Coordinates of C-alpha atoms in Angstrom, one line a residue:
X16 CA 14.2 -21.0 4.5
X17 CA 11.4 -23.1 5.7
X18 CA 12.9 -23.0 9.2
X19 CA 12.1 -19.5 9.5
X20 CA 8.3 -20.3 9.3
X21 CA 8.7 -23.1 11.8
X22 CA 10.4 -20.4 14.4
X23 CA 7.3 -18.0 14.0
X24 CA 5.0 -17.9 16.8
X25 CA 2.1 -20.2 16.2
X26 CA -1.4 -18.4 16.8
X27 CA -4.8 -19.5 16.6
X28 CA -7.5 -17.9 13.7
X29 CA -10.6 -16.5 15.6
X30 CA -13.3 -14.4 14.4
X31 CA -15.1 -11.7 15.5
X32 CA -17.5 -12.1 18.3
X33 CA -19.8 -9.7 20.7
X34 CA -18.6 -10.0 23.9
X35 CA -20.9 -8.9 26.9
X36 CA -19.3 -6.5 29.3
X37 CA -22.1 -7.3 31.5
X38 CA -24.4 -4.4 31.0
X39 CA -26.0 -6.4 28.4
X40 CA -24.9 -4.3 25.0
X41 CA -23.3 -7.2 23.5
X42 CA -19.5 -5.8 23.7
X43 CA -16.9 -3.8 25.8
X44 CA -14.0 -6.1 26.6
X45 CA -14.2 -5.1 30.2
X46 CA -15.1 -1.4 29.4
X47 CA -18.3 0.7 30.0
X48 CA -20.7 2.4 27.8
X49 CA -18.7 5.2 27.6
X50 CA -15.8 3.5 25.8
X51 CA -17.1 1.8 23.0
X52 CA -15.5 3.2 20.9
X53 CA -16.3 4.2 17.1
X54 CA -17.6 2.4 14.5
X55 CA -15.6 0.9 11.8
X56 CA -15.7 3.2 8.6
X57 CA -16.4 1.1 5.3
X58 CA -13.2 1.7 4.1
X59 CA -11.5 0.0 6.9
X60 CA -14.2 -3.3 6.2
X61 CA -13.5 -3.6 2.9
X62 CA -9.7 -3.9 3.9
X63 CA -9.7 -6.5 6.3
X64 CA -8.1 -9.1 4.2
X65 CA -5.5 -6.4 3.0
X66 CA -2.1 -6.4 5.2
X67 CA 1.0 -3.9 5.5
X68 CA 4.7 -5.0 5.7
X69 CA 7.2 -2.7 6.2
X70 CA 10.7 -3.9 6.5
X71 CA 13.1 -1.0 8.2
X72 CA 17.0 -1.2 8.2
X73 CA 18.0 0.0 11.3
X74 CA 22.5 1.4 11.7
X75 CA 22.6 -0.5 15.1
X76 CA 21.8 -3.5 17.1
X77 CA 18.4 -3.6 18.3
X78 CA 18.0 -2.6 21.7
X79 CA 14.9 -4.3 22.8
X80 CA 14.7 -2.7 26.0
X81 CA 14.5 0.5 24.2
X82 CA 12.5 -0.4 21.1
X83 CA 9.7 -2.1 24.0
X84 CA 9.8 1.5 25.3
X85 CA 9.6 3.6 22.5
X86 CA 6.6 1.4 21.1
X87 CA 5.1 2.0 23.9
X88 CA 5.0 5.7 24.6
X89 CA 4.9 6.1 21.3
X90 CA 2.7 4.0 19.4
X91 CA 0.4 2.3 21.7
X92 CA -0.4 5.5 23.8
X93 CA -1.1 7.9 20.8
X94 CA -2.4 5.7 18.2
X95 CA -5.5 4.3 19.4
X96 CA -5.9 1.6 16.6
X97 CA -2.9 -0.1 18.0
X98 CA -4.5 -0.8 21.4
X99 CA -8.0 -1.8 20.1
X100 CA -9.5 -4.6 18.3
X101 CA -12.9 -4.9 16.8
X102 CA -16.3 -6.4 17.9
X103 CA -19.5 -6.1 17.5
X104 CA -22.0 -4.5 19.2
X105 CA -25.9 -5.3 20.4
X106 CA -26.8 -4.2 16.5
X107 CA -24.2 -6.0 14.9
X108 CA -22.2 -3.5 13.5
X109 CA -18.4 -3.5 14.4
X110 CA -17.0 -1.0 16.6
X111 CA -13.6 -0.3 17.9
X112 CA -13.0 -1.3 21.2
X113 CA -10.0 -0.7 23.6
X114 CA -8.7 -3.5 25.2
X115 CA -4.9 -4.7 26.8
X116 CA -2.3 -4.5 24.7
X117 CA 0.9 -7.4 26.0
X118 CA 4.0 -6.1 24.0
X119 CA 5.4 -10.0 24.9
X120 CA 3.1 -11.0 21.6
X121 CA 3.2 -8.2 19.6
X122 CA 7.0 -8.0 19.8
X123 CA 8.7 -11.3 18.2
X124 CA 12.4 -11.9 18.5
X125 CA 12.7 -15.2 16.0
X126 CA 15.3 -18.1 15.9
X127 CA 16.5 -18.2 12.6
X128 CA 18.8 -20.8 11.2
X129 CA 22.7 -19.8 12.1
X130 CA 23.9 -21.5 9.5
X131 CA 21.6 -20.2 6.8
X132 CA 22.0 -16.7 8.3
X133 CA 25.7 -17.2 8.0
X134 CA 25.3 -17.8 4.2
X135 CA 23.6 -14.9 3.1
X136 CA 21.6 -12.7 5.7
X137 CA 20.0 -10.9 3.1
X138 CA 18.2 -14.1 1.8
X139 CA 17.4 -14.4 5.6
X140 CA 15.4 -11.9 6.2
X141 CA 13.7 -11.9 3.0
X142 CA 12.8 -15.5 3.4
X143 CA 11.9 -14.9 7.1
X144 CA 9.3 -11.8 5.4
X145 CA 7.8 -14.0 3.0
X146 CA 6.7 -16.6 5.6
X147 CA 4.6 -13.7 7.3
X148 CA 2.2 -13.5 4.3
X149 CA 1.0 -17.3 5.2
X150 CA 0.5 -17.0 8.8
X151 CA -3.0 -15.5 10.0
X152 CA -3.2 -12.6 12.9
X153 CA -5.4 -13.3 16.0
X154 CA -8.0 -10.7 16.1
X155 CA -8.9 -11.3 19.4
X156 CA -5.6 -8.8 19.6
X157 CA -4.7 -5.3 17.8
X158 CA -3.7 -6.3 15.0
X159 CA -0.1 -5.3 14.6
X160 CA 3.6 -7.2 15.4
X161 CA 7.2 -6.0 15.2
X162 CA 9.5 -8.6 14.2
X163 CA 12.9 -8.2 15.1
X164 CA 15.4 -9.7 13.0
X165 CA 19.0 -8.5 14.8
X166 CA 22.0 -9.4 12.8
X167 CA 23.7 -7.5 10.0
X168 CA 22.8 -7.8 6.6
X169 CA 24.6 -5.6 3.4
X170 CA 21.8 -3.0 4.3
X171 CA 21.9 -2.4 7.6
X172 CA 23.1 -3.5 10.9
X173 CA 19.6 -5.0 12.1
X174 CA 16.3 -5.5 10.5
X175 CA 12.4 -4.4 11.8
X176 CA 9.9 -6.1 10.1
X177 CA 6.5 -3.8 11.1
X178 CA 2.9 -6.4 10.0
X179 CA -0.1 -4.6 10.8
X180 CA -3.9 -5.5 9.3
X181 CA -4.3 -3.1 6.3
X182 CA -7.9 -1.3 8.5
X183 CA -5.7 -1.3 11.2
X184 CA -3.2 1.3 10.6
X185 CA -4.2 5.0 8.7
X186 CA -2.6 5.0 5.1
X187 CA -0.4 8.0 3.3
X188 CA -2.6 10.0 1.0
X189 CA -2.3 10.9 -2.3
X190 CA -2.2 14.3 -3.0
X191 CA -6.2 15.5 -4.4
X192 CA -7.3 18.6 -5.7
X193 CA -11.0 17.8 -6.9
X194 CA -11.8 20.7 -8.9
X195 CA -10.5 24.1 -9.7
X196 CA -11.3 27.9 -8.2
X197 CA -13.0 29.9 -9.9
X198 CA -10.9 32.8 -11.6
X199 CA -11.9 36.3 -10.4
X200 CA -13.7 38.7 -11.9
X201 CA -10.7 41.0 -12.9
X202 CA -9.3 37.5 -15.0
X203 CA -12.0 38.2 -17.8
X204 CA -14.3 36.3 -19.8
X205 CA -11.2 33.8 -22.0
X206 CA -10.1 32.5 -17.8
X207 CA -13.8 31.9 -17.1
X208 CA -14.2 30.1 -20.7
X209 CA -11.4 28.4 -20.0
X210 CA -12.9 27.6 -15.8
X211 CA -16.2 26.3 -17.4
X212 CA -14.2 24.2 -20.1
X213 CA -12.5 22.6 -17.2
X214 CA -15.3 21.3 -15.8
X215 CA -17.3 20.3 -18.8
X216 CA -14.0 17.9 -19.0
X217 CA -14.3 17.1 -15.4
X218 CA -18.5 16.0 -16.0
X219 CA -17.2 13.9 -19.1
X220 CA -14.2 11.8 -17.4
X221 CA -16.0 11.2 -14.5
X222 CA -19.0 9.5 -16.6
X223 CA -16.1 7.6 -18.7
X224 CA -14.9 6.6 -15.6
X225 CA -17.5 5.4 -13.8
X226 CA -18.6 3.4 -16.6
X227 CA -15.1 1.6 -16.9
X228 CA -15.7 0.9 -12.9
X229 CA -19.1 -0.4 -13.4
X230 CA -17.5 -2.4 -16.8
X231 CA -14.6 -3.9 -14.6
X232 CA -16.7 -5.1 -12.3
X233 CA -18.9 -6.6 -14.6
X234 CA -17.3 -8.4 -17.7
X235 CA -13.9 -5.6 -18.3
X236 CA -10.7 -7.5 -17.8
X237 CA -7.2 -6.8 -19.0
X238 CA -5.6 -9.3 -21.3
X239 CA -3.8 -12.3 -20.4
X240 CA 0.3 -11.4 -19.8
X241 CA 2.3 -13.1 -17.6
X242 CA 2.0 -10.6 -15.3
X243 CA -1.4 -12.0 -14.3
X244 CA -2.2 -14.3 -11.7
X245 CA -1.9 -17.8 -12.6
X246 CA -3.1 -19.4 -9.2
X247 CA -6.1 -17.6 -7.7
X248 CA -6.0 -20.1 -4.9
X249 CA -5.7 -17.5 -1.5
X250 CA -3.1 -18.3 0.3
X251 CA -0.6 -17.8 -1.9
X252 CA 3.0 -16.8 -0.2
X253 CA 4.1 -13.1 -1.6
X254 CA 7.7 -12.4 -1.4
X255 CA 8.8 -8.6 -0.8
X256 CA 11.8 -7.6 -2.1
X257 CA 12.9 -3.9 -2.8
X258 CA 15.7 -2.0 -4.4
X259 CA 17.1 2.0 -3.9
X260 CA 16.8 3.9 -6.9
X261 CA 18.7 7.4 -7.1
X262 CA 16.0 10.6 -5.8
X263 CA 18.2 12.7 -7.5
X264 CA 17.7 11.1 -10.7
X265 CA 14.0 11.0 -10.2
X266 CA 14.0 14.6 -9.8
X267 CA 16.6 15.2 -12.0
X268 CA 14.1 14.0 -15.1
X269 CA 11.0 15.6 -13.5
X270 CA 12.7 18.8 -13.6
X271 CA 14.2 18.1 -17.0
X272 CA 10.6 16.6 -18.1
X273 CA 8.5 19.9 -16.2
X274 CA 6.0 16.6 -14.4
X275 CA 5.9 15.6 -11.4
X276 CA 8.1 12.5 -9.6
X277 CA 5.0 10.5 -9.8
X278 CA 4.5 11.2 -13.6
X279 CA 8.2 9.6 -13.5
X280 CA 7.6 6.9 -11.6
X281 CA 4.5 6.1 -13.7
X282 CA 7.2 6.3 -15.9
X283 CA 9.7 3.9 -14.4
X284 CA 7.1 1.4 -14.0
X285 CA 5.7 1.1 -17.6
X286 CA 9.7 0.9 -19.0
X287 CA 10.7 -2.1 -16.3
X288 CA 7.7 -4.1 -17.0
X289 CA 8.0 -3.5 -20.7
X290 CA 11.9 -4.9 -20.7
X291 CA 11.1 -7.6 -18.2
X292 CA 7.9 -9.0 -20.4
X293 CA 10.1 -9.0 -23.9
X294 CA 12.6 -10.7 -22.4
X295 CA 10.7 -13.5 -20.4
X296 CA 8.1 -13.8 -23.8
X297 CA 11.0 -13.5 -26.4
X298 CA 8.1 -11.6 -28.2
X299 CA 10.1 -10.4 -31.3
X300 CA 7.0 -7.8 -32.4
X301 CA 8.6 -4.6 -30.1
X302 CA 6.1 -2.9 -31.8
X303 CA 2.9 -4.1 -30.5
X304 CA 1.4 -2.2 -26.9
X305 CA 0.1 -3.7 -24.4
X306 CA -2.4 -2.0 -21.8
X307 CA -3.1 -3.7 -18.8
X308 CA -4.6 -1.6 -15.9
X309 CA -3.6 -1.1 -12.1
X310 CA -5.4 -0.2 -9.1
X311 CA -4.5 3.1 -7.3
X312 CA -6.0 3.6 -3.5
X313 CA -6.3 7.1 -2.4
X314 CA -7.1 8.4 0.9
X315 CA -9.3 11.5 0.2
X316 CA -8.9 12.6 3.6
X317 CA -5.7 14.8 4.4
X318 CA -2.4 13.9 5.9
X319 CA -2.6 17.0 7.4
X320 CA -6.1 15.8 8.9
X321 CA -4.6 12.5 10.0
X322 CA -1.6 14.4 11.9
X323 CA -3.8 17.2 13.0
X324 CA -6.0 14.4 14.8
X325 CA -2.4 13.4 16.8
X326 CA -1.6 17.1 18.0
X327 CA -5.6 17.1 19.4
X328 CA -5.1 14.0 21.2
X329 CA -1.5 14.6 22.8
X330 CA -3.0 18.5 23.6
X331 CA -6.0 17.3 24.6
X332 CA -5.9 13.4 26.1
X333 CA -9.6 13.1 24.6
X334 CA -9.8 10.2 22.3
X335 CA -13.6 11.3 21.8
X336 CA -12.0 15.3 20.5
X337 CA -10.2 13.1 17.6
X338 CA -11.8 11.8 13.8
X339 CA -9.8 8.5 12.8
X340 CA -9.9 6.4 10.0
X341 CA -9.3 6.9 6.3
X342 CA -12.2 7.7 3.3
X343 CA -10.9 5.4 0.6
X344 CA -10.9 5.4 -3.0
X345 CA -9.4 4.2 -6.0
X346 CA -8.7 5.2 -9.1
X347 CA -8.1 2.7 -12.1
X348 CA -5.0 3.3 -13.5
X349 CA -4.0 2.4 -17.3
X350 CA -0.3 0.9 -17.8
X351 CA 1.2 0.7 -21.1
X352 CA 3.8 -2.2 -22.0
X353 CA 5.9 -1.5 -25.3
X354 CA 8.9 -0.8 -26.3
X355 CA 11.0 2.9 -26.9
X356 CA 14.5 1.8 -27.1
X357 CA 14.9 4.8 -29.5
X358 CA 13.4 7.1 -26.7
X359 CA 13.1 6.2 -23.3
X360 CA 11.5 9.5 -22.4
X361 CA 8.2 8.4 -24.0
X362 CA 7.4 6.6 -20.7
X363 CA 7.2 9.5 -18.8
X364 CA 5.0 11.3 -21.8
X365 CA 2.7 8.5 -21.6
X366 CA 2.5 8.7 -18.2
X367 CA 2.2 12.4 -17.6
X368 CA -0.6 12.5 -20.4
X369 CA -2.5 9.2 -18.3
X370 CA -1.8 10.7 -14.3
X371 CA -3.0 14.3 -15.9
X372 CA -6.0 12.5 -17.9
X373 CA -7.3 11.1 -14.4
X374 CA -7.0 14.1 -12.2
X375 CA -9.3 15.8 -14.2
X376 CA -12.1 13.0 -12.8
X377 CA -14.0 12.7 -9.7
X378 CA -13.5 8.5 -10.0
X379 CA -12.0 8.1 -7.0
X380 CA -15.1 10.6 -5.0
X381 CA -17.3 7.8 -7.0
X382 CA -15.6 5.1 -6.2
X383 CA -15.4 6.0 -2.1
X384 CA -19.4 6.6 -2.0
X385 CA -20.1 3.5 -3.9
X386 CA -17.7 1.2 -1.5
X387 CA -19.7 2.8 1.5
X388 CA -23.3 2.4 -0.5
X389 CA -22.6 -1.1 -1.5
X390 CA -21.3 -2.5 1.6
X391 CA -24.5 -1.1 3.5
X392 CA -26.6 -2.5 0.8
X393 CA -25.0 -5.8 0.0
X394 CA -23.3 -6.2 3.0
X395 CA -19.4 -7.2 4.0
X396 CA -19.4 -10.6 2.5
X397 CA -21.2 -9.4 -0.8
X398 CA -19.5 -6.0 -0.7
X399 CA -16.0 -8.2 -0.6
X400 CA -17.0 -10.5 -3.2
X401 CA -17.5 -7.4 -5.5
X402 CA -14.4 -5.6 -4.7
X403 CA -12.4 -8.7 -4.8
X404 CA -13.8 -9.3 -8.6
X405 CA -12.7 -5.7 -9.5
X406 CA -8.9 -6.4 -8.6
X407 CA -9.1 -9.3 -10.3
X408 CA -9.9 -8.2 -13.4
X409 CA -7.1 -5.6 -13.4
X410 CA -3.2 -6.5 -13.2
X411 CA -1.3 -5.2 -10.9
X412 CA -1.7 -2.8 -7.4
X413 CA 0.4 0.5 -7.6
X414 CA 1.5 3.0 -5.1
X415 CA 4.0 5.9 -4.4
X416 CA 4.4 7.6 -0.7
X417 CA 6.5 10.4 0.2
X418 CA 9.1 9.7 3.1
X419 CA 10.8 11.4 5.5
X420 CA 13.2 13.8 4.0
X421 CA 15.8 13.6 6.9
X422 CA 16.9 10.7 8.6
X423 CA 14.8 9.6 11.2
X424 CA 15.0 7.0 13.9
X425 CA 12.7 4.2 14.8
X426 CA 12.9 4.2 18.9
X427 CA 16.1 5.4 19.3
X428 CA 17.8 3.3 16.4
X429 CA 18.9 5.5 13.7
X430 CA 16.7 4.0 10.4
X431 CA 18.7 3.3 7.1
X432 CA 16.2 2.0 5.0
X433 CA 12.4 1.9 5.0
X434 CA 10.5 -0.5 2.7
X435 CA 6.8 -0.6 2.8
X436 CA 4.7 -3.9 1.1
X437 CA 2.2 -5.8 1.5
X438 CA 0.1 -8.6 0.6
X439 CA -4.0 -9.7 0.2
X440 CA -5.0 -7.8 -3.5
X441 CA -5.3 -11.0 -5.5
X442 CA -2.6 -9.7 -8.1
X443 CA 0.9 -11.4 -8.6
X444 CA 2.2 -8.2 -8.5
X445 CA 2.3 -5.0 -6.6
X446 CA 4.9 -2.2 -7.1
X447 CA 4.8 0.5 -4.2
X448 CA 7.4 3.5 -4.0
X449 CA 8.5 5.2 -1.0
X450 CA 11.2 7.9 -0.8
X451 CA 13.5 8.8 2.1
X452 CA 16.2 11.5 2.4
X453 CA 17.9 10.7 -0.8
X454 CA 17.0 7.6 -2.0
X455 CA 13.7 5.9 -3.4
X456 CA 12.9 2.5 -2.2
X457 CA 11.1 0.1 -5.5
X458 CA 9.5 -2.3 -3.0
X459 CA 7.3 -5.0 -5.3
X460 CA 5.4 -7.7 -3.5
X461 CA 5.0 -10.8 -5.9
X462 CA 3.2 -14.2 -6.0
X463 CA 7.0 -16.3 -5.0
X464 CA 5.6 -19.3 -7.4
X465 CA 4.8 -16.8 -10.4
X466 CA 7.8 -14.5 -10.3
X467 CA 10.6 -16.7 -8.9
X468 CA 13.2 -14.0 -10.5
X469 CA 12.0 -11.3 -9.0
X470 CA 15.0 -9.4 -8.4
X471 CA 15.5 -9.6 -12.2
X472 CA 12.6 -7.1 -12.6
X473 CA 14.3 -5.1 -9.3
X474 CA 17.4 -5.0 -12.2
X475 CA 14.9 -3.8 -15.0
X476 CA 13.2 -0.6 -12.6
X477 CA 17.0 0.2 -12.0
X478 CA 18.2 0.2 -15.7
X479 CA 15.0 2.0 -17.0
X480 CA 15.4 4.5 -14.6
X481 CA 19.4 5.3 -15.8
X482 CA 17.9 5.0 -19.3
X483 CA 15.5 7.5 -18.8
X484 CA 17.8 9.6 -17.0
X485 CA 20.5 9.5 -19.7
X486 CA 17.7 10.7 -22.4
X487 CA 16.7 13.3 -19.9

């Protein structure tokens, strides 16, 4: 729907500049000294060219009087990174900065096509979503929209599409325990054998890992499969498209399994891609495996830090009482491709045995201090360069974020759906899970010219996961 792109607001591309507030420190936006604000972790730095989509079905018309409202009080007034931007300061380091916020630009109520909305409003709004992966942000502004798409689909009765710059916004974490208590005294010597044993384990992956970091950077890539990127130009539209699996499935095999939901979502994963790659190949040898890696981001600091930080600022009113920003770090993350049609519950073995392997490991403490130690080495450009060479060589991004358990309501309009994306890893393919209440939402963000069928593989995660279920 190339008329959807023509409808979106136009805005220029600028780059970051020190502005003078006139006390000659090189930045402020029309602020003192005393609100300059922090400095940009290096987490944040190395995701600048990272961006969020999140597509929410909403059971009612969208009251934009309302919604302005509620994003107001509620977004912009307690979420600082949503009414700053950043700029450097006298040293050249960035720093973020408050500034006006106009809801009139980040708030976009499009024009679509009637006719083409008409025929299939579902294609609508994914087409409309797509566009948004080719058109740049201003960072002169916060970098954050909501696009309002307000017509009835099979999903919902009106569609928000939230965009926000990846550095911009503070990411779910991944549940971390890096290392184990030590037993007491009263456990006896085979529970304090079995304490040092752990970490003797925990030494040895870590070393494995850090030499398979240092080897992906370097010269370690995963074999050629279709599911790696064919055009490495940037630019590239990504199209974000989702499908709601059963929760009660999902937990019906983890509790049938004794793993976790993301041990079955591993799970999931490796059985769709498997039936989607021997039926696009025709590959006749089932018997063959095929292990291609993913990249796994995970925010080492808390949730319960993050929302903490909110109940300081709304008791307080004290930006400068509250820590933001996220300490990120990935963990590489093996995927398997093969096929069990004589037991689908080997998936979630495999990936039990893999998500268990890599908890014992402190990659992803490695991989945070040698993001911040690089970039202040190297640099942001170099720093980049290095990062973006690591995704490259691996296949696919992966996620999985635990949702609201109970409906909730985005400004006053009850939410149906929630489907987070996003675009900027140079993969074809990223495959991100979020539950909410009873349902969890497959949401895969692929390169459009490489997976034109991409609600095919939507079909496989579905089947795999009643497969796996029905073994289960």
């Amino acid at each position: 729907m190339d008329m959807a792109a023509a409808t979106l607001r136009k805005r220029p591309l600028s780059v970051h500049t020190a502005v003078s507030n006139g006390n000659g420190n090189g930045f402020g936006v029309g602020h003192g000294a005393q609100e300059q604000g922090e400095p940009v972790s290096p987490s944040a730095r190395l995701l600048e060219d990272f961006y969020i989509v999140v597509v929410i079905g909403i059971a009612t018309p969208v009251n934009l009087p309302a919604a302005r409202a509620g994003i107001e009080a509620q977004l912009i007034r307690y979420h600082p990174r949503f009414r700053s931007i950043q700029v450097k300061d006298a040293s050249g380091n960035m720093r973020w900065v408050p500034t006006t916020v106009d809801l009139d630009y980040h708030i976009i109520y499009p024009n679509l096509d009637d006719v083409a909305v008409a025929r299939d409003p579902d294609r609508a709004v994914e087409d409309y979503v797509a566009t948004l992966s080719t058109r740049p942000m201003d960072k002169s502004r916060p970098l954050w929209e909501f696009h309002m798409l307000d017509f009835p689909t099979s999903e919902a009765a009106a569609t928000t599409a939230f965009r926000a710059a990846g550095h911009a916004v503070a990411a779910d974490a991944h549940g971390r325990h890096l290392g184990k208590a030590a037993p007491p005294a009263s456990a006896g010597a085979v529970a304090l054998a079995a304490w040092v044993w752990s970490f003797v384990l925990l030494t040895w992956h870590t070393v494995v890992d850090v030499a398979s970091f240092f080897a992906t950077i370097l010269f370690l890539r995963d074999p050629r499969t279709l599911f790696e990127r064919a055009n490495q130009e940037p630019g590239q539209k990504k199209r974000l498209v989702h499908r709601a699996l059963s929760l009660d499935d999902v937990n019906f095999v983890k509790n049938a399994m004794n793993c976790t939901v993301n041990d079955v979502l591993v799970g999931v994963t490796y059985a769709a891609l498997s039936r989607y790659y021997f039926r696009k190949t025709g590959d006749a040898d089932t018997s063959k495996e095929i292990r291609v890696r993913s990249i796994l981001l995970v925010n080492l600091r808390p949730t319960t830090s993050l929302q903490q930080a909110c109940v300081n600022l709304i008791e307080s009113g004290k930006e400068s009482d509250v820590k933001w920003g996220n300490e990120l770090g990935f963990i590489i993350l093996p995927f398997h491709i093969g096929l069990h049609d004589d037991d689908p519950l080997q998936y979630v073995r495999k990936a039990k045995k893999i998500v268990d392997r890599k908890k014992s490991s402190l990659e992803v403490v490695f991989t945070h201090l040698a993001s911040e130690v690089i970039l202040k080495i190297f640099g942001l450009k170099a720093a980049g360069a290095i990062f973006h060479r690591m995704i490259s060589h691996t296949t696919i991004s992966f996620s999985n974020m635990i949702g609201p358990v109970e409906q909730v309501e985005f400004c006053g309009h009850p939410v149906v759906f929630i489907a987070p994306s996003g675009y900027g890893p140079p993969e074809a393919l990223t495959v991100n899970f979020q539950s909410y209440v009873n349902t969890m939402m497959v949401n895969l963000a692929v390169d459009e010219a490489q997976f034109p069928d991409s609600h095919e593989l939507l079909d496989d995660f579905v089947e795999s996961l009643r497969l796996i279920r029905g073994s289960a």
